[in-house]
Amino acid sequence: MLYPKSNLYRTVTSLNGLWHFSVVADDYLPHAPLQDYRLTAVPASMNEIVTDTETKNHVGKIVYECVFSVPHISKSEYRLRLGAVSHKCEVYLNGVKIGAGINGYLPIDLPLECLLEKNRLSVVIDNRLTNETFPPGRLEGRKQIINHDFYNYTGIHRDVLVYSRPKQHIEDIEIQTVVDGDYRKIKINAKTTCEKISYQILDKSGEPVITSENSEIMIPNPALWSPESPYLYTLIAQTECDQYEERFGIRKVEVDGNRFLLNDKPVYFKGFGMHEDFFILGKGNSSAVNIRNFELLKWIHANSIRTSHYPYSEEIMNLADEYGIMVIEEVPAVGMNWWEENFGANGANENTLKLHKELITQLYERDKNHPSVIMLSVANEAATNEALGETYFKEVIAHARELWPLPITIVEFYKSDETLVSKYVDVICINRYFGWYYDHGDLSVICEQMKEELCRWHDRYQKPIILTEYGADTVEGLHSLPAESFSEEFQKEYFEQCGEAFDAFDFCIGEHPWAFADFKTKQGLTRVRGNRKGIFTKDRQPKSGAFYLRDRWKKR
Ligand code: GCB
């Protein structure tokens, strides 16, 4: 799946901006233009824009509508790309259904076949989460029960683009890089309806490196991609009537014993789990917020992130390539730890499993050419301790391995002797909150408990381990000497204790404190205006712990 780009053969028109929207009944069909509407913004979540609780918390259907026109271009076809719509949607052009979206975090790309002079685009969104959605949820009438810790934002969260491409076009490009000893090659797998295709590779400064009609190209002495040197090449694929430019990097990823190797060198992961979340925008993509996040990641000497708990926008993936931030990609399988209650006694049904696999495929289709992606997480804190969970995830992981030529992981909540799934993955990823959810406020137990935990996992699996979550809610400006929970001092000392434990073992290959920044979640007794475990506040200012991590990671 190629991202829409404009060039001599292709055009892109953005439909971002003001749209009409309305809450609608379950049987609503957009046969006629909306009469009774309110204004909303794309991309954004509607929840942080409206001022009435009823709309903000609406569970059910909502329609978004806009009108657009595009010039007629002979020998070209138009398509529509919605970057992400939360959660499910049906898409109508001039009242006629043209397609549907199955989840809130991956693009919907549809042909626009019957365009008129003026076109009415309607997106009917359903924000309900059930046992057949990702993430899953449960409904009690109109009440939405969710089992994950982030706000259930509703809206069109990423760009809406109408694009044209030639009827005879390049459909897709997959770039595989092969690095073996001194041997470096790229293999291009291009899908095209054209007869002939040729390739040119440009270096970082835009200078041509090589031209070829062959889909296997040797690049003499290539620069490799890494966080220290995020070198990107550009591939230009050219046919007689189409052209497409794709950036790529050359790198080798491998797990060897206790080590995670990038270009044959051991990696220590420093970074965060995060959320796409900001004031007023909700989950709406914003270039300014994205760049601020990456500037902060570099400032604190991070080299990696996990896209907890769903795929992030394409723009974020491009920035990760460019800034040199390694990405553990995660599919929106979060909150799958209540099999009986949510999925029934027989576990997840066939539709759930099918969709889970489909999302892994779609994510691969979207992100396969990003050098920053170095591992795939198939779920966060799932019921890996149940026999049904084992059967389910064994199949999910096998499917992921067929596609992704990368290490695979699952982020674990259960203990090393409880999980039945960690044996199938390459890297152990665990979330642990010693001194917070257990022995709350006791800084003295953290280091020992963490060390014991790391040893238990390593003794059992002999695999490298990353702490993908650990942390403490911290209210900025709250100080306490000696440190007490919720204060900035507590968060800092908490990280110090954890750091000491991680440094004791070379099989511990990384630390991702939770979370990059404070974020909105459902209201609850432990949540004072959201989850406050951020190392940065929601407006992206550092808490005291950030300075400790910056210092530590500079040396690590
Ligand atoms: C977790 C979850 C994460 C939560 C975090 C917390 O284990 O993976 O989504 O936000 O704990 O703060 O409770």
Coordinates of C-alpha atoms in Angstrom, one line a residue, residues 91-448:
V91 CA -17.8 5.3 3.8
Y92 CA -20.4 6.8 1.4
L93 CA -19.8 8.8 -1.8
N94 CA -22.9 10.8 -2.8
G95 CA -25.1 8.5 -0.6
V96 CA -23.7 5.3 -2.1
K97 CA -21.6 3.0 0.2
I98 CA -18.1 2.6 -1.2
G99 CA -16.3 0.8 1.6
A100 CA -15.7 0.3 5.3
G101 CA -13.0 0.5 8.0
I102 CA -12.5 -2.3 10.5
N103 CA -10.5 -0.6 13.2
G104 CA -9.3 2.8 14.4
Y105 CA -5.6 2.8 13.7
L106 CA -4.9 1.7 10.1
P107 CA -5.7 3.4 6.8
I108 CA -8.7 2.9 4.6
D109 CA -7.9 3.2 0.9
L110 CA -10.8 3.1 -1.5
P111 CA -11.4 3.7 -5.2
L112 CA -13.6 6.7 -6.1
E113 CA -15.3 5.5 -9.2
C114 CA -18.4 7.7 -9.7
L115 CA -17.2 11.2 -9.0
L116 CA -19.5 14.1 -9.8
E117 CA -18.8 17.8 -10.1
K118 CA -19.5 18.2 -6.4
N119 CA -19.2 15.2 -4.2
R120 CA -20.6 14.5 -0.7
L121 CA -18.4 12.3 1.4
S122 CA -20.0 10.8 4.4
V123 CA -18.2 8.8 7.0
V124 CA -20.5 7.0 9.4
I125 CA -18.5 6.1 12.5
D126 CA -19.3 3.5 15.1
N127 CA -17.2 4.0 18.3
R128 CA -18.5 0.9 20.1
L129 CA -16.0 -1.7 21.2
T130 CA -17.1 -5.3 21.4
N131 CA -15.5 -8.7 21.6
E132 CA -15.0 -8.5 17.8
T133 CA -13.1 -5.1 17.7
F134 CA -9.5 -4.1 18.4
P135 CA -9.1 -3.1 21.1
P136 CA -12.0 -5.2 22.5
G137 CA -14.6 -3.9 24.8
R138 CA -18.0 -4.8 26.2
L139 CA -21.4 -3.1 26.1
E140 CA -24.0 -2.9 28.8
G141 CA -26.8 -1.4 26.8
R142 CA -25.4 2.0 25.8
K143 CA -22.7 1.9 28.4
Q144 CA -19.2 1.2 27.1
I145 CA -17.0 -0.9 29.3
I146 CA -13.4 -0.8 28.3
N147 CA -10.5 -2.8 29.7
H148 CA -7.6 -0.6 28.6
D149 CA -6.1 2.5 30.2
F150 CA -6.6 5.2 27.6
Y151 CA -9.6 7.4 26.6
N152 CA -11.9 6.0 24.0
Y153 CA -11.5 8.9 21.6
T154 CA -13.9 9.1 18.6
G155 CA -13.3 10.8 15.3
I156 CA -11.3 11.0 12.1
H157 CA -7.8 11.0 13.6
R158 CA -5.5 11.2 10.6
D159 CA -5.4 12.9 7.2
V160 CA -8.2 12.5 4.7
L161 CA -6.7 12.6 1.2
V162 CA -8.1 12.3 -2.3
Y163 CA -5.4 11.3 -4.7
S164 CA -5.1 10.5 -8.4
R165 CA -2.7 8.0 -10.0
P166 CA -2.4 6.9 -13.6
K167 CA -4.7 4.0 -14.6
Q168 CA -1.5 2.1 -15.5
H169 CA 0.3 2.6 -12.3
I170 CA 2.8 1.3 -9.7
E171 CA 0.5 -0.4 -7.1
D172 CA 3.0 -1.2 -4.4
I173 CA 6.7 -1.4 -3.6
E174 CA 8.4 -3.6 -1.0
I175 CA 12.1 -3.0 -0.4
Q176 CA 13.9 -5.7 1.4
T177 CA 17.5 -5.0 2.5
V178 CA 19.9 -7.9 2.8
V179 CA 23.0 -7.4 4.9
D180 CA 25.4 -10.3 5.4
G181 CA 29.0 -9.8 6.2
D182 CA 30.4 -7.5 3.5
Y183 CA 27.4 -8.4 1.3
R184 CA 24.7 -5.7 0.9
K185 CA 21.8 -5.9 -1.5
I186 CA 18.3 -4.5 -1.8
K187 CA 15.5 -6.6 -3.3
I188 CA 12.6 -4.7 -4.7
N189 CA 9.2 -6.3 -5.1
A190 CA 7.1 -3.9 -7.1
K191 CA 3.5 -4.5 -8.1
T192 CA 2.6 -2.7 -11.3
T193 CA 0.2 -2.9 -14.2
C194 CA 2.9 -1.3 -16.5
E195 CA 5.2 -3.5 -18.7
K196 CA 8.5 -2.1 -17.8
I197 CA 9.9 -0.6 -14.6
S198 CA 13.3 0.9 -13.8
Y199 CA 14.9 2.0 -10.6
Q200 CA 17.1 4.8 -9.4
I201 CA 18.6 5.1 -6.0
L202 CA 19.6 8.4 -4.5
D203 CA 21.7 9.0 -1.5
K204 CA 20.8 11.2 1.5
S205 CA 21.8 14.4 -0.3
G206 CA 19.8 13.4 -3.4
E207 CA 22.8 12.4 -5.5
P208 CA 22.2 9.3 -7.8
V209 CA 24.0 6.2 -6.6
I210 CA 22.8 3.6 -9.0
T211 CA 20.3 3.0 -11.8
S212 CA 18.9 -0.4 -12.6
E213 CA 16.2 -2.4 -14.4
N214 CA 16.8 -5.3 -12.1
S215 CA 14.8 -5.8 -9.0
E216 CA 17.9 -7.0 -7.1
I217 CA 20.4 -4.2 -6.7
M218 CA 23.8 -4.2 -5.0
I219 CA 24.7 -0.9 -3.4
P220 CA 28.5 -0.4 -3.2
N221 CA 29.6 0.4 0.3
P222 CA 26.2 1.6 1.6
A223 CA 25.7 3.6 4.7
L224 CA 23.6 1.6 7.2
W225 CA 20.6 2.9 9.2
S226 CA 21.0 3.2 12.9
P227 CA 19.9 5.5 15.7
E228 CA 23.4 7.1 15.7
S229 CA 23.3 7.5 12.0
P230 CA 19.8 7.3 10.5
Y231 CA 20.9 7.2 6.9
L232 CA 18.0 7.1 4.4
Y233 CA 18.2 6.4 0.7
T234 CA 15.5 7.2 -1.8
L235 CA 14.3 4.7 -4.4
I236 CA 12.6 6.2 -7.5
A237 CA 10.6 3.6 -9.4
Q238 CA 9.8 4.8 -12.9
T239 CA 7.5 3.3 -15.6
E240 CA 6.5 4.9 -18.9
C241 CA 3.5 6.5 -17.3
D242 CA 4.1 6.6 -13.5
Q243 CA 6.7 7.3 -10.9
Y244 CA 6.9 6.7 -7.1
E245 CA 9.6 7.7 -4.6
E246 CA 10.0 5.7 -1.4
R247 CA 12.6 6.3 1.3
F248 CA 14.3 3.3 2.9
G249 CA 17.3 2.5 5.1
I250 CA 19.6 -0.5 5.0
R251 CA 20.0 -2.3 8.3
K252 CA 20.2 -5.8 9.8
V253 CA 18.2 -6.9 12.8
E254 CA 18.8 -10.1 14.7
V255 CA 18.4 -11.7 18.2
D256 CA 21.5 -13.7 19.2
G257 CA 21.4 -15.4 22.6
N258 CA 20.9 -12.6 25.1
R259 CA 21.6 -9.9 22.7
F260 CA 19.5 -7.8 20.3
L261 CA 21.8 -6.9 17.4
L262 CA 21.4 -4.0 15.0
N263 CA 24.0 -4.2 12.2
D264 CA 25.8 -6.8 14.3
K265 CA 26.1 -4.5 17.3
P266 CA 24.3 -5.0 20.6
V267 CA 21.5 -2.6 21.3
Y268 CA 20.3 -1.2 24.6
F269 CA 16.8 0.1 24.3
K270 CA 16.2 3.5 25.9
G271 CA 12.8 5.1 25.4
F272 CA 9.2 4.9 26.2
G273 CA 5.8 3.5 25.6
M274 CA 3.6 6.5 24.6
H275 CA 0.2 7.5 23.4
E276 CA -1.1 9.7 20.6
D277 CA -2.8 12.2 22.8
F278 CA -2.8 16.0 23.2
F279 CA -5.0 18.8 24.4
I280 CA -8.1 19.5 22.3
L281 CA -6.8 17.4 19.4
G282 CA -7.3 14.1 21.3
K283 CA -5.8 11.5 19.0
G284 CA -5.8 13.9 16.0
N285 CA -2.5 13.8 14.2
S286 CA -0.5 17.1 14.5
S287 CA 2.8 17.6 12.9
A288 CA 3.8 20.2 15.5
V289 CA 3.1 17.8 18.4
N290 CA 4.8 14.9 16.5
I291 CA 8.0 17.0 16.0
R292 CA 8.0 18.2 19.6
N293 CA 7.8 14.6 20.7
F294 CA 10.8 13.6 18.6
E295 CA 12.8 16.6 19.7
L296 CA 12.2 15.5 23.3
L297 CA 13.1 11.9 22.6
K298 CA 16.5 13.2 21.2
W299 CA 16.9 15.6 24.1
I300 CA 16.5 12.8 26.7
H301 CA 18.9 10.5 24.7
A302 CA 16.2 8.0 23.9
N303 CA 16.8 5.6 21.0
S304 CA 13.4 3.8 20.8
I305 CA 9.7 3.8 21.4
R306 CA 6.8 1.3 21.5
T307 CA 3.7 2.3 19.7
S308 CA 1.6 1.3 22.8
H309 CA -1.1 0.2 22.3
Y310 CA -1.9 0.6 18.5
P311 CA -0.2 1.6 15.3
Y312 CA 0.7 5.3 15.2
S313 CA 0.3 7.7 12.2
E314 CA 2.4 7.3 9.1
E315 CA 3.9 10.7 9.9
I316 CA 5.3 9.4 13.2
M317 CA 6.8 6.4 11.4
N318 CA 8.5 8.7 8.9
L319 CA 9.9 10.9 11.7
A320 CA 11.2 7.7 13.5
D321 CA 13.1 6.8 10.3
E322 CA 14.5 10.3 10.1
Y323 CA 15.3 11.0 13.8
G324 CA 16.8 7.5 14.3
I325 CA 14.3 6.2 16.8
M326 CA 13.8 2.4 16.7
V327 CA 10.2 1.3 16.9
I328 CA 8.5 -1.7 18.5
E329 CA 5.2 -1.7 16.6
E330 CA 2.2 -2.9 18.5
V331 CA -1.2 -3.9 17.1
P332 CA -4.3 -2.7 19.0
A333 CA -4.6 -5.9 21.0
V334 CA -4.8 -4.5 24.5
G335 CA -7.3 -5.5 27.2
M336 CA -7.5 -9.1 26.0
N337 CA -7.0 -10.3 29.6
W338 CA -10.6 -11.1 30.4
W339 CA -11.4 -14.1 28.3
E340 CA -14.4 -15.4 30.4
E341 CA -16.1 -12.1 30.8
N342 CA -15.3 -10.6 27.4
F343 CA -15.0 -13.5 25.1
G344 CA -17.0 -16.2 26.9
A345 CA -15.9 -19.5 28.2
N346 CA -14.6 -20.6 24.7
G347 CA -12.2 -17.7 24.4
A348 CA -12.0 -15.4 21.5
N349 CA -14.1 -16.4 18.5
E350 CA -13.0 -17.0 15.0
N351 CA -13.8 -13.5 13.9
T352 CA -11.6 -12.0 16.6
L353 CA -8.6 -14.2 15.6
K354 CA -9.2 -13.5 11.9
L355 CA -9.2 -9.8 12.5
H356 CA -6.2 -9.9 14.7
K357 CA -4.3 -11.6 11.9
E358 CA -5.7 -9.2 9.4
L359 CA -4.4 -6.2 11.4
I360 CA -0.9 -7.7 11.5
T361 CA -1.1 -8.1 7.7
Q362 CA -2.4 -4.5 7.2
L363 CA 0.3 -3.1 9.5
Y364 CA 2.9 -4.9 7.5
E365 CA 1.5 -3.6 4.2
R366 CA 1.6 0.0 5.6
D367 CA 5.0 -0.1 7.4
K368 CA 7.2 -2.7 5.7
N369 CA 9.7 -0.2 4.2
H370 CA 10.5 1.7 7.5
P371 CA 14.0 0.9 8.7
S372 CA 13.0 2.2 12.2
V373 CA 10.7 -0.8 12.7
I374 CA 12.8 -3.4 14.5
M375 CA 10.2 -5.6 16.3
L376 CA 6.5 -6.4 16.3
S377 CA 4.5 -6.8 19.5
V378 CA 1.3 -8.9 18.9
A379 CA -0.4 -7.7 22.1
N380 CA -0.1 -5.9 25.4
E381 CA -0.9 -7.7 28.7
A382 CA -3.1 -10.5 27.3
A383 CA -4.4 -13.7 28.9
T384 CA -1.3 -15.6 28.1
N385 CA -1.8 -17.7 31.2
E386 CA -4.8 -19.5 29.9
A387 CA -4.8 -22.6 27.6
L388 CA -7.1 -20.8 25.2
G389 CA -4.8 -17.8 25.2
E390 CA -1.9 -20.1 24.2
T391 CA -3.7 -21.6 21.3
Y392 CA -4.9 -18.2 20.1
F393 CA -1.5 -16.4 20.4
K394 CA 0.5 -19.4 19.0
E395 CA -1.5 -18.9 15.8
V396 CA -1.2 -15.1 15.8
I397 CA 2.6 -15.3 16.3
A398 CA 2.9 -17.9 13.5
H399 CA 1.0 -15.6 11.2
A400 CA 3.2 -12.6 12.2
R401 CA 6.3 -14.7 11.4
E402 CA 5.1 -15.5 7.9
L403 CA 5.1 -11.8 7.1
W404 CA 7.5 -9.9 9.3
P405 CA 11.2 -10.7 8.9
L406 CA 11.8 -9.2 12.4
P407 CA 11.8 -10.4 16.0
I408 CA 8.4 -10.9 17.4
T409 CA 7.3 -10.2 21.0
I410 CA 4.2 -10.1 23.3
V411 CA 4.2 -7.7 26.2
E412 CA 3.6 -9.7 29.4
F413 CA 1.7 -9.0 32.5
Y414 CA 1.7 -12.5 33.9
K415 CA 4.6 -14.1 35.7
S416 CA 7.3 -16.1 34.1
D417 CA 5.8 -19.4 35.3
E418 CA 2.3 -18.4 34.5
T419 CA 2.6 -17.4 30.8
L420 CA 2.2 -20.1 28.2
V421 CA 3.1 -17.8 25.3
S422 CA 6.5 -16.3 26.0
K423 CA 8.2 -19.4 24.8
Y424 CA 7.0 -18.5 21.2
V425 CA 8.6 -15.1 21.1
D426 CA 12.2 -13.8 20.5
V427 CA 12.4 -11.1 23.1
I428 CA 10.7 -11.1 26.6
C429 CA 8.9 -7.8 27.2
I430 CA 7.5 -7.3 30.7
N431 CA 5.5 -4.5 32.4
R432 CA 6.2 -4.3 36.2
Y433 CA 5.1 -1.8 38.8
F434 CA 6.9 -2.8 42.0
G435 CA 6.5 -0.1 44.6
W436 CA 3.5 1.3 42.8
Y437 CA 0.6 -1.2 42.3
Y438 CA 2.4 -3.5 44.8
D439 CA 4.0 -2.2 48.0
H440 CA 2.8 1.2 47.0
G441 CA 5.1 4.0 48.1
D442 CA 7.9 1.7 49.3
L443 CA 11.0 2.7 47.3
S444 CA 13.2 0.3 49.3
V445 CA 11.7 -2.9 47.8
I446 CA 11.9 -1.9 44.1
C447 CA 15.5 -2.8 43.2
E448 CA 15.5 -6.2 44.9

